XYZ file of C-alpha atoms in Angstrom:
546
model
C -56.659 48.515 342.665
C -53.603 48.130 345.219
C -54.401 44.581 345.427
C -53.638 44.556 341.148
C -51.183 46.990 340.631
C -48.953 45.236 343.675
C -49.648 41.833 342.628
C -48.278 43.306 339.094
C -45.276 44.706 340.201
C -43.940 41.827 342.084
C -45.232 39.409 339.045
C -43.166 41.820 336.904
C -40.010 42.012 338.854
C -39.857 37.646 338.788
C -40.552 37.805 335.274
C -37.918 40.478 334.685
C -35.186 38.586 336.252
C -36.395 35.252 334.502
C -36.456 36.416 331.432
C -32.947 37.897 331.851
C -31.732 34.583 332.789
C -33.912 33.048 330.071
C -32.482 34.644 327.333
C -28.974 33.161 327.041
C -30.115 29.988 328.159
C -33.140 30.204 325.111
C -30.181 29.490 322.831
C -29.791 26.020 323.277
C -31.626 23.243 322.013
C -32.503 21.548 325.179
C -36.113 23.531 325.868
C -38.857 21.755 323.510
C -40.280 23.587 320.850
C -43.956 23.598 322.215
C -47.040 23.631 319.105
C -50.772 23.709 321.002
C -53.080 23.585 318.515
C -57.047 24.098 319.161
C -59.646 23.325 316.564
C -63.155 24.422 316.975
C -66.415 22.860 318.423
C -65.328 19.438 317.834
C -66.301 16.326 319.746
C -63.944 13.236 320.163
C -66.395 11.010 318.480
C -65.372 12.725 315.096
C -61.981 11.606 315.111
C -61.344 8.109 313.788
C -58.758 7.050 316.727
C -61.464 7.400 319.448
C -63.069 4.439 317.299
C -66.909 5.644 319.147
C -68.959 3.783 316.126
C -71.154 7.254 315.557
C -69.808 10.478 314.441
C -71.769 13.768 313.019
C -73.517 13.575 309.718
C -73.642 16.817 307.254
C -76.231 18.275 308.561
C -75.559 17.582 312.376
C -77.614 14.306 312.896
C -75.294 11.400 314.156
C -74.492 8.050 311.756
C -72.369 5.484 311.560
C -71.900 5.567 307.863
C -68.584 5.510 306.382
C -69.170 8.137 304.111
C -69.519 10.741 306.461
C -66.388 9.709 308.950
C -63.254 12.131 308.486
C -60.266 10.639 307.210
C -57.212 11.367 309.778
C -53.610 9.766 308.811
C -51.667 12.214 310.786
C -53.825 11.919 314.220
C -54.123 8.231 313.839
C -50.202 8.332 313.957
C -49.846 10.366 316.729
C -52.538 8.307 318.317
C -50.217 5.099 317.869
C -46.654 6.736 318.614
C -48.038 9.363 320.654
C -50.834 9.132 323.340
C -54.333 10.067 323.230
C -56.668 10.726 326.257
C -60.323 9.829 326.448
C -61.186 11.471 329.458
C -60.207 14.973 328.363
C -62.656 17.870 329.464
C -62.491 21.352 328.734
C -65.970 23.539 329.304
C -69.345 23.318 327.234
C -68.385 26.671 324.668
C -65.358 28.193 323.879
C -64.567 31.651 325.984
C -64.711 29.277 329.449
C -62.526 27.207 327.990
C -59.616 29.764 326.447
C -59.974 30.881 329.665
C -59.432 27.499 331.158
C -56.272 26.621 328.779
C -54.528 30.215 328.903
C -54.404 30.172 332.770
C -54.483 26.749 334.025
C -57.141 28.034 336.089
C -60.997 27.718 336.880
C -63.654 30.846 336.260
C -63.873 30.921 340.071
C -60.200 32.507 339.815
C -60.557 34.000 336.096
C -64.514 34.838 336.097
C -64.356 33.780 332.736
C -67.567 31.597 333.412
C -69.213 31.399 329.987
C -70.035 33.037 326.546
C -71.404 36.406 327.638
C -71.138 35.858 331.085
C -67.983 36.960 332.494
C -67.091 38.776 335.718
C -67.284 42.936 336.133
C -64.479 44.647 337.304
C -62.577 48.178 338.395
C -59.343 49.823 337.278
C -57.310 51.988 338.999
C -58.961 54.976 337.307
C -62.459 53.681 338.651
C -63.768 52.961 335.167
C -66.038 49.574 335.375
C -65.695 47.154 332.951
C -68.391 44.467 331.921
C -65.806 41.994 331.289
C -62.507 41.599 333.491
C -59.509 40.620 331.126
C -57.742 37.328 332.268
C -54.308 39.364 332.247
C -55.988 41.093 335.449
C -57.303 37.846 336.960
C -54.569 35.878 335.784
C -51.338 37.578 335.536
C -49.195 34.618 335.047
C -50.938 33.160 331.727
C -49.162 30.688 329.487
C -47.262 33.130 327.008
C -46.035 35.180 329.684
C -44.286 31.996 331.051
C -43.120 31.184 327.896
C -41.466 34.618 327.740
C -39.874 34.507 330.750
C -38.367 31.240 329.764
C -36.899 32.593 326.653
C -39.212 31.432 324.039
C -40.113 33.218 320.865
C -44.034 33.663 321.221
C -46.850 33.433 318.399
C -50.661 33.183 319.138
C -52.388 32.170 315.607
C -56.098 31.916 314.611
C -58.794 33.645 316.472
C -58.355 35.599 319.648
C -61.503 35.258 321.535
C -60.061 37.512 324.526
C -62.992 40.817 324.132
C -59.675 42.606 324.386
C -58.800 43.967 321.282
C -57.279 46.794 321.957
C -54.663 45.186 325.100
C -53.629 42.228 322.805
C -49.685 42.933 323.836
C -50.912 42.236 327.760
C -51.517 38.531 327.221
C -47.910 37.859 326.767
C -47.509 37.399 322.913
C -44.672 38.474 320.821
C -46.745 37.945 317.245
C -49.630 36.601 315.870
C -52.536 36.113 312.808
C -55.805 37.055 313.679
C -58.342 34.857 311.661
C -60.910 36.424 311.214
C -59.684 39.136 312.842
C -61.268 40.565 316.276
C -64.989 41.344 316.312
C -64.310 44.712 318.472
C -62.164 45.963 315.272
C -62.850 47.277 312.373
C -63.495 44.694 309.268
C -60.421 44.353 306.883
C -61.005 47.137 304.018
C -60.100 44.314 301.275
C -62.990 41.885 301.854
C -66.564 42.675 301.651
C -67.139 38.615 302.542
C -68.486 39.703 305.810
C -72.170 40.061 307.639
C -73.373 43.159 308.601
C -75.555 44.736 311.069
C -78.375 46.828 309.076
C -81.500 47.914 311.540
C -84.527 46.374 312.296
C -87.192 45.380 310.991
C -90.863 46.921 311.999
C -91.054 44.253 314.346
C -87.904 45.033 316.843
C -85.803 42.443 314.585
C -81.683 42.634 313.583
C -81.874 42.651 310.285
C -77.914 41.289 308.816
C -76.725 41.864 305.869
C -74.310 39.493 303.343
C -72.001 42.133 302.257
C -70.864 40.439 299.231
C -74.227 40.623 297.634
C -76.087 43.636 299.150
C -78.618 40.485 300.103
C -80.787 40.519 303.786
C -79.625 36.793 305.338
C -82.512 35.539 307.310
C -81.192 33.717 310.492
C -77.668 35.059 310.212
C -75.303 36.900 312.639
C -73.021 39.574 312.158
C -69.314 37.979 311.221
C -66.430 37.911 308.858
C -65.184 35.177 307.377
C -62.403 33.216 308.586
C -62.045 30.626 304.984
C -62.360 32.534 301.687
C -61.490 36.140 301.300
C -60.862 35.914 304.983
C -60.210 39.012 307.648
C -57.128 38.645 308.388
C -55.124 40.521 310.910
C -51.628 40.392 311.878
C -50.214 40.980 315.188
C -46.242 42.419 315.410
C -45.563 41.606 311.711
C -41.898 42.263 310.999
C -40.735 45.162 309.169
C -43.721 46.932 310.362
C -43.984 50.004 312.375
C -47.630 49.365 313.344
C -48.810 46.485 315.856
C -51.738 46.088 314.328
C -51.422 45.597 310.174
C -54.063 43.643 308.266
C -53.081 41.453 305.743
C -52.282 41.434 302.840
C -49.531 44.025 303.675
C -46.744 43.427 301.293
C -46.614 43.343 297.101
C -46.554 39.946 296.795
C -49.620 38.867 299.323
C -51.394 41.385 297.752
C -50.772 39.819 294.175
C -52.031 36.626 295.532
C -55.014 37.519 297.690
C -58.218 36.958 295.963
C -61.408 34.967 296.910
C -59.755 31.839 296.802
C -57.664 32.782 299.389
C -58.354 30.406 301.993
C -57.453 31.540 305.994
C -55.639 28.829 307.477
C -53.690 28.882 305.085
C -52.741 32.362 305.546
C -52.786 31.528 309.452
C -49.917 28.580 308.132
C -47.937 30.530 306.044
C -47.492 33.604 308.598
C -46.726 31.135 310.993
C -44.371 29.297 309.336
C -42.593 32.319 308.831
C -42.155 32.924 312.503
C -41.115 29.353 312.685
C -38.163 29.642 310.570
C -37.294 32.634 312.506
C -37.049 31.098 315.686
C -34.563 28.285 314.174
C -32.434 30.925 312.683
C -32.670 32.439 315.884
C -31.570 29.282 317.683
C -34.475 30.424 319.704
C -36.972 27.821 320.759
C -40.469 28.490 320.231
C -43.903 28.417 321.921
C -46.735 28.626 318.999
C -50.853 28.230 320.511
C -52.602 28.125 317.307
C -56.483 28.571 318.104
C -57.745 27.738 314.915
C -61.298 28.294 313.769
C -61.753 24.887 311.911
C -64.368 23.140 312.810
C -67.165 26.007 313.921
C -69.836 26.499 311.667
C -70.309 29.437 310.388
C -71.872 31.432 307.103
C -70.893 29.927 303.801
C -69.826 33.293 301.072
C -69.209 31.069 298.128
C -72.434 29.070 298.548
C -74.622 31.337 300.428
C -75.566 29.149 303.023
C -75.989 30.236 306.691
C -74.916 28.469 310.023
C -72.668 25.196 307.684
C -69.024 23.899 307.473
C -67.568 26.343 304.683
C -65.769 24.436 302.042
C -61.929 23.500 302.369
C -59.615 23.064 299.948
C -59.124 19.165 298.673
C -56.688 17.235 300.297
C -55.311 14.236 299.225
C -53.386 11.616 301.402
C -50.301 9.299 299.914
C -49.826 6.493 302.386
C -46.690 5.008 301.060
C -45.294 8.235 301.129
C -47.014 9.902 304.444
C -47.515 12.905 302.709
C -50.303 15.345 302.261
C -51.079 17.404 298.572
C -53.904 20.060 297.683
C -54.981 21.283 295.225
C -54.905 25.214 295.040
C -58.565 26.558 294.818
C -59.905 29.012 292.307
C -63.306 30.889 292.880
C -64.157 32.351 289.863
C -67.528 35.294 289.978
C -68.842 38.151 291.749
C -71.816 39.013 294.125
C -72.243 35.727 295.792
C -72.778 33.910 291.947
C -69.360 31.722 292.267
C -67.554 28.949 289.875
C -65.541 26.868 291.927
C -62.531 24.378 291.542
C -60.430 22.922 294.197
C -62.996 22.725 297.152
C -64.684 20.355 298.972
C -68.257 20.710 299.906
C -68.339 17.677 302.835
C -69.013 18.964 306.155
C -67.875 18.236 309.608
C -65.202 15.708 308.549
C -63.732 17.935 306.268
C -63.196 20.641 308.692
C -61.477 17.448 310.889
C -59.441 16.599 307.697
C -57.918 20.081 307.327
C -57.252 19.980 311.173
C -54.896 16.623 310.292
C -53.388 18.789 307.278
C -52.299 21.556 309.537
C -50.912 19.160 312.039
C -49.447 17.346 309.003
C -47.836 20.999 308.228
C -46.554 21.256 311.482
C -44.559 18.608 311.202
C -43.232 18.465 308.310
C -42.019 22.134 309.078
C -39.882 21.210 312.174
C -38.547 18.127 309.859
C -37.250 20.884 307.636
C -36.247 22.913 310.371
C -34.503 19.546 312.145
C -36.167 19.900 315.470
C -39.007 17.794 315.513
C -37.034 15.511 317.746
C -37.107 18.331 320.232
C -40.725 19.359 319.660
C -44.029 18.786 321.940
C -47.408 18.829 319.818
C -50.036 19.515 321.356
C -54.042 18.724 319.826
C -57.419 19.298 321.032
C -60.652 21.243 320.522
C -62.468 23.894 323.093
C -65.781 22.087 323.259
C -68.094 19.358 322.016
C -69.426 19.294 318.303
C -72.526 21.747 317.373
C -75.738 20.072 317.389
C -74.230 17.346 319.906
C -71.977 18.620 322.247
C -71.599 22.265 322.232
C -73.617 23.922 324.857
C -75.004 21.027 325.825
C -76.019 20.508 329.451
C -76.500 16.449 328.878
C -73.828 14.007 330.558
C -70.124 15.112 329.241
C -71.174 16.217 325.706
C -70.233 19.681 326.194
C -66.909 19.669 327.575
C -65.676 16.772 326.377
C -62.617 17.049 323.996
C -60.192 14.869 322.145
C -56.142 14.858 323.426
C -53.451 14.285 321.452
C -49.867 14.615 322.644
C -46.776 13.937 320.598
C -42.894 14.084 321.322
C -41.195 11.904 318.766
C -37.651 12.441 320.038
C -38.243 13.498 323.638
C -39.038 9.576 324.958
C -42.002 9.746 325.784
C -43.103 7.026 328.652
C -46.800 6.305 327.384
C -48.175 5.670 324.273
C -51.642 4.852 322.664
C -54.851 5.539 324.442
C -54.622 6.773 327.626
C -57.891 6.499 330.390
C -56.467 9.393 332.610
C -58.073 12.568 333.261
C -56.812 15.219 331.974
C -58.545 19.312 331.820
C -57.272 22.372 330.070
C -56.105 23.577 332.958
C -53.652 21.124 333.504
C -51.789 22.654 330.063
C -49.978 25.401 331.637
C -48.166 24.159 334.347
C -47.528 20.838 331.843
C -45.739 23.584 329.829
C -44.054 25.745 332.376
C -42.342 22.118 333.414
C -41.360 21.020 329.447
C -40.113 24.999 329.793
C -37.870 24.615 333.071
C -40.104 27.899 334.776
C -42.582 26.143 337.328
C -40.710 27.536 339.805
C -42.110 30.849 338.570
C -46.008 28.960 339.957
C -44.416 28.236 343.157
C -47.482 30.546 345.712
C -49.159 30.775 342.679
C -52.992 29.733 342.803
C -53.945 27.221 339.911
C -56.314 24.695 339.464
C -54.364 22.631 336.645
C -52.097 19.338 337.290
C -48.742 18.741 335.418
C -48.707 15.930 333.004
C -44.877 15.925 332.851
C -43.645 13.249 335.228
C -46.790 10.836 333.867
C -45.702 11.753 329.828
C -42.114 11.611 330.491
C -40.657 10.536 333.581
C -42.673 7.017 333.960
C -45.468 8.083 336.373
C -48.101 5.202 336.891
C -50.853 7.825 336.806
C -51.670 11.254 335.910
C -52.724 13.202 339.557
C -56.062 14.080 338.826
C -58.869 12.291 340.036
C -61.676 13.938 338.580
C -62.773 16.837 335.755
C -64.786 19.669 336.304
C -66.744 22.253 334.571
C -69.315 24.660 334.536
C -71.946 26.522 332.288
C -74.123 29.590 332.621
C -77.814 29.377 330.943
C -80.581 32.003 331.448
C -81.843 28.731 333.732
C -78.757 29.262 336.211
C -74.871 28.445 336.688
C -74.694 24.239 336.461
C -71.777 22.787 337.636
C -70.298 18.998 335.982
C -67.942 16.510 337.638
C -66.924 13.446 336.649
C -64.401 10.408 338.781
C -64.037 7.287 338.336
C -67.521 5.850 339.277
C -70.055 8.473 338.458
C -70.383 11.490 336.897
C -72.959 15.125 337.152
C -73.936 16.704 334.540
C -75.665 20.292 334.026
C -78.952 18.992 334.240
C -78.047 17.736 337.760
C -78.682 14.200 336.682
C -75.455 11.896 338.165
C -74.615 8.562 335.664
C -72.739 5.480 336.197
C -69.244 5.419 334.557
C -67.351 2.803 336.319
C -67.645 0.993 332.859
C -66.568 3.200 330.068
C -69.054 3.059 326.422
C -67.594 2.545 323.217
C -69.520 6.028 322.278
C -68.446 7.948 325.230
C -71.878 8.719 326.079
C -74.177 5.751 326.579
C -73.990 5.837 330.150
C -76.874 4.476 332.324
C -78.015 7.183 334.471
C -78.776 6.704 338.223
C -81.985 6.872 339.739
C -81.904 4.869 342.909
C -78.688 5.192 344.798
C -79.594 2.640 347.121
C -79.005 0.090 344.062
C -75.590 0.722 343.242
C -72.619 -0.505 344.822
C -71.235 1.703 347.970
C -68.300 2.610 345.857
C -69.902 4.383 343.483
C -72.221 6.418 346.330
C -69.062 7.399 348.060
C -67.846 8.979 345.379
C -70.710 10.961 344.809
C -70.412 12.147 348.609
C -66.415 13.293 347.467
C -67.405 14.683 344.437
C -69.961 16.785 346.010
C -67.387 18.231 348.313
C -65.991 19.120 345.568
C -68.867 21.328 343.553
C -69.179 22.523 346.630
C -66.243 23.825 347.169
C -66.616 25.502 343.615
C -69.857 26.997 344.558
C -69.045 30.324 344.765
C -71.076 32.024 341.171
C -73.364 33.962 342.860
C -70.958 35.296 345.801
C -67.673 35.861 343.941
C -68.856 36.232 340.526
C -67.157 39.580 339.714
C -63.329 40.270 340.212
C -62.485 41.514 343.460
C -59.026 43.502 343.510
C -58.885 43.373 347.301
C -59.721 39.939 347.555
C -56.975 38.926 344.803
């Protein structure tokens, strides 16, 4: 572990002396405010502004009827003032791509390479672990440059690191937990959770709905994230604890009951932190990984593998202003009364991702620093049933962008045609921060968006996306430039013209046929996956070699 522990050191010493010199300089306004937010298993075809004609039905079949399309005020504003990106790729399911987005690096550096397929690794006591944390791989991740440049630090909504118990080493100074961790033990004050409970005769988990004592057929063990949610805070003030779930004060508890809904905790905690920060005069750096959008078990109506309900939202468009109403769940035992909730699907999940962003702004208006405030929207993979997981053209790892900077002047605006990956978020931030130099010998794999966003760049450096997914078939690899594009079934496409859908792209079977263009790009590309070949030779971390 020499290779770790002096990589560490020096990495520490830097960050030492930055944050030092961070800290007085924190105090003025001129570093952004920085919001990422990260919904869940959502494709860009559900969000009106990509204007695709076909979007996910209820029951994850795609349509083009009205009825079923997600209403989005907030996004569709960004998407005017702002910019949007239709060329956005992250990876095919979500761990690959937290990975991606908290390093600005690939899993041939983090050996994050997919759900349940991650790289082993050694500590210094000679203990092997099945799963290397990306603080080990990746010791310069996006909070810790955040801290060094003086920010106050928040990480809200799920975790998704398999780290529980080193939460501190990813570079955090709080957070909400929604539902909390997997690895730790379920919040005492909810039974809405699924349980592990044997097998069967014939070898089978058998799971358990909590609630009502009831076997659920096809379910998974989990907690839920919406009603009665699991929620954990992370460095809660006026606690002596790190760990504390919530409710934890008089009042929370008064109000936590079944129609308690968690992203609305998730809001309210982070709100708090928020104000903070402004009272501070401390800028802040909030990546909100929110758990809208994946399907999971339904408590109130018993349903397993759906879009839980929301809470109704209504939209005033003279006014630009959001209102809900506050949910009641009346019952016991899984036999519920319900008022306040909406029972819609995929593109209500998408609506309460435009709330939140809705709440995010309307917070820094109150706070008066929106004008100095960089938003930050997307999703970690495509939508389930259509994109997540899937090996077929750029379904999986295609996401929607947004970007917005009201008062920062912004250069671009509207729909953008640029590539653009998860990686290229951290160093993007570590310039808005004034810290890149702290990257300067450091390995990544992302591109700054910076001088294209705000200093009148033509283009955006990157001239293709990448990604990768593990199957029980084999490690695929997907590219995609300007002309043509691989996907994880090893099947190339034309996309020199882009589809209204994003997807109907004719796929190439004769490369003789197509222009030369198009095969010399294939010939770069490949250089390319080759280069990022290296699954089955460097697939576990290596302290010597890093």
């Amino acid at each position: 572990m020499k290779g770790v522990v002096g990589l560490s050191v020096g990495l520490f010493m830097v960050l030492y002396c930055a944050v030092l010199s961070g800290a007085d300089g924190a105090k003025s306004r001129t570093k952004p405010n920085i919001i990422v937010l990260i919904g869940d298993d959502l494709s860009p075809r559900e969000f009106p502004s990509y204007d695709t004609g076909v979007w996910s039905s209820t029951d994850e079949e795609p349509t083009d009827q009205v009825k079923f399309r997600a209403r989005t005020p907030m996004l569709d504003k960004i998407a005017r003032e702002g910019i949007f990106f239709d060329k956005a790729w992250a990876t095919p399911i979500c761990a690959s791509s937290r990975g991606m987005l908290m390093t600005g690096r690939y899993a041939t550096i983090t050996k994050w390479w997919y759900n349940f397929d991650y790289g082993s690794w050694t500590d210094e006591n000679g203990k092997v672990g099945d799963i290397v944390p990306l603080w080990i791989t990746s010791p310069l991740g996006i909070a810790h440059l955040a801290t060094a440049a003086g920010y106050g630090t928040f990480w809200g909504g799920r975790a998704g690191m398999k780290d529980a118990d080193n939460l501190d080493k990813f570079g955090f100074g709080q957070g909400v937990f929604v539902p909390a961790p997997q690895e730790l033990p379920p919040s005492p004050l909810s039974d809405f959770q699924i349980v592990g409970a044997g097998v069967d005769e014939d070898g089978n988990k058998i799971f358990v709905n909590k609630d009502t004592g009831m076997v659920e057929p096809g379910a998974r063990a989990q907690r839920s994230y919406t009603w009665r949610p699991h929620v954990l805070l992370f460095n809660p003030p006026n606690e002596d604890e790190q760990l504390v779930y919530y409710p934890n004060t008089e009042e929370t508890e008064q109000a936590y009951s079944k129609g308690t809904f968690g992203p609305d905790v998730d809001m309210a905690v982070t709100t708090q932190f928020m104000e903070t920060c402004a009272e501070e005069d401390r800028p802040f750096f909030l990546y909100a990984t929110s758990r809208i959008g994946h399907k999971a078990y339904d408590f109130i109506n018993q349903e397993t593998d759906t879009w839980p309900p929301t809470p109704k939202l209504w939209w005033n468009a003279a006014k630009e202003t959001y209102s809900k109403q506050e949910p009641v769940i009346t019952g016991q035992a899984g036999n519920y009364t319900t008022r306040g909730i909406n029972n819609g699907g995929v593109r209500r999940h998408v609506e309460y991702l435009d709330y939140t962003i809705w709440q995010y702004v309307e917070k820094c208006k109150e706070l008066g620093v929106l004008d100095n405030t960089v938003i930050i929207f997307s999703t970690d993979n495509g939508t389930k049933g259509y994109g997540k997981d899937s090996r077929k053209k750029q379904r999986g790892p295609h996401v929607p962008m947004f970007i917005y900077a009201p008062g920062m002047n912004m250069t671009k605006q509207g729909r953008s045609n640029e590539f653009v990956s998860f990686v290229d978020i951290v160093p993007t931030v570590a310039d808005l921060m004034g810290v890149s130099y702290l990257l300067d010998g450091y390995e990544l794999h992302g591109q700054s968006l910076y001088k294209y966003l705000f200093r009148g760049a033509k283009q955006h450096t990157r001239e293709y996306n990448f990604s990768y997914q593990t199957r029980s078939t084999g490690h695929k690899q997907l590219i995609r430039g300007s002309y043509v594009m691989k996907d994880g079934g090893d099947r190339w496409y034309d996309v020199s013209n882009e589809k209204r859908d994003l997807d109907s792209y004719p796929r190439i079977t004769n490369w003789n046929k197509v222009p030369k263009e198009l095969r010399d790009e294939r010939d770069e590309l490949s250089k390319v996956l080759d280069e990022f070949d290296v699954y089955e030779t460097e697939h576990d971390y290596d302290p010597i070699a890093n």
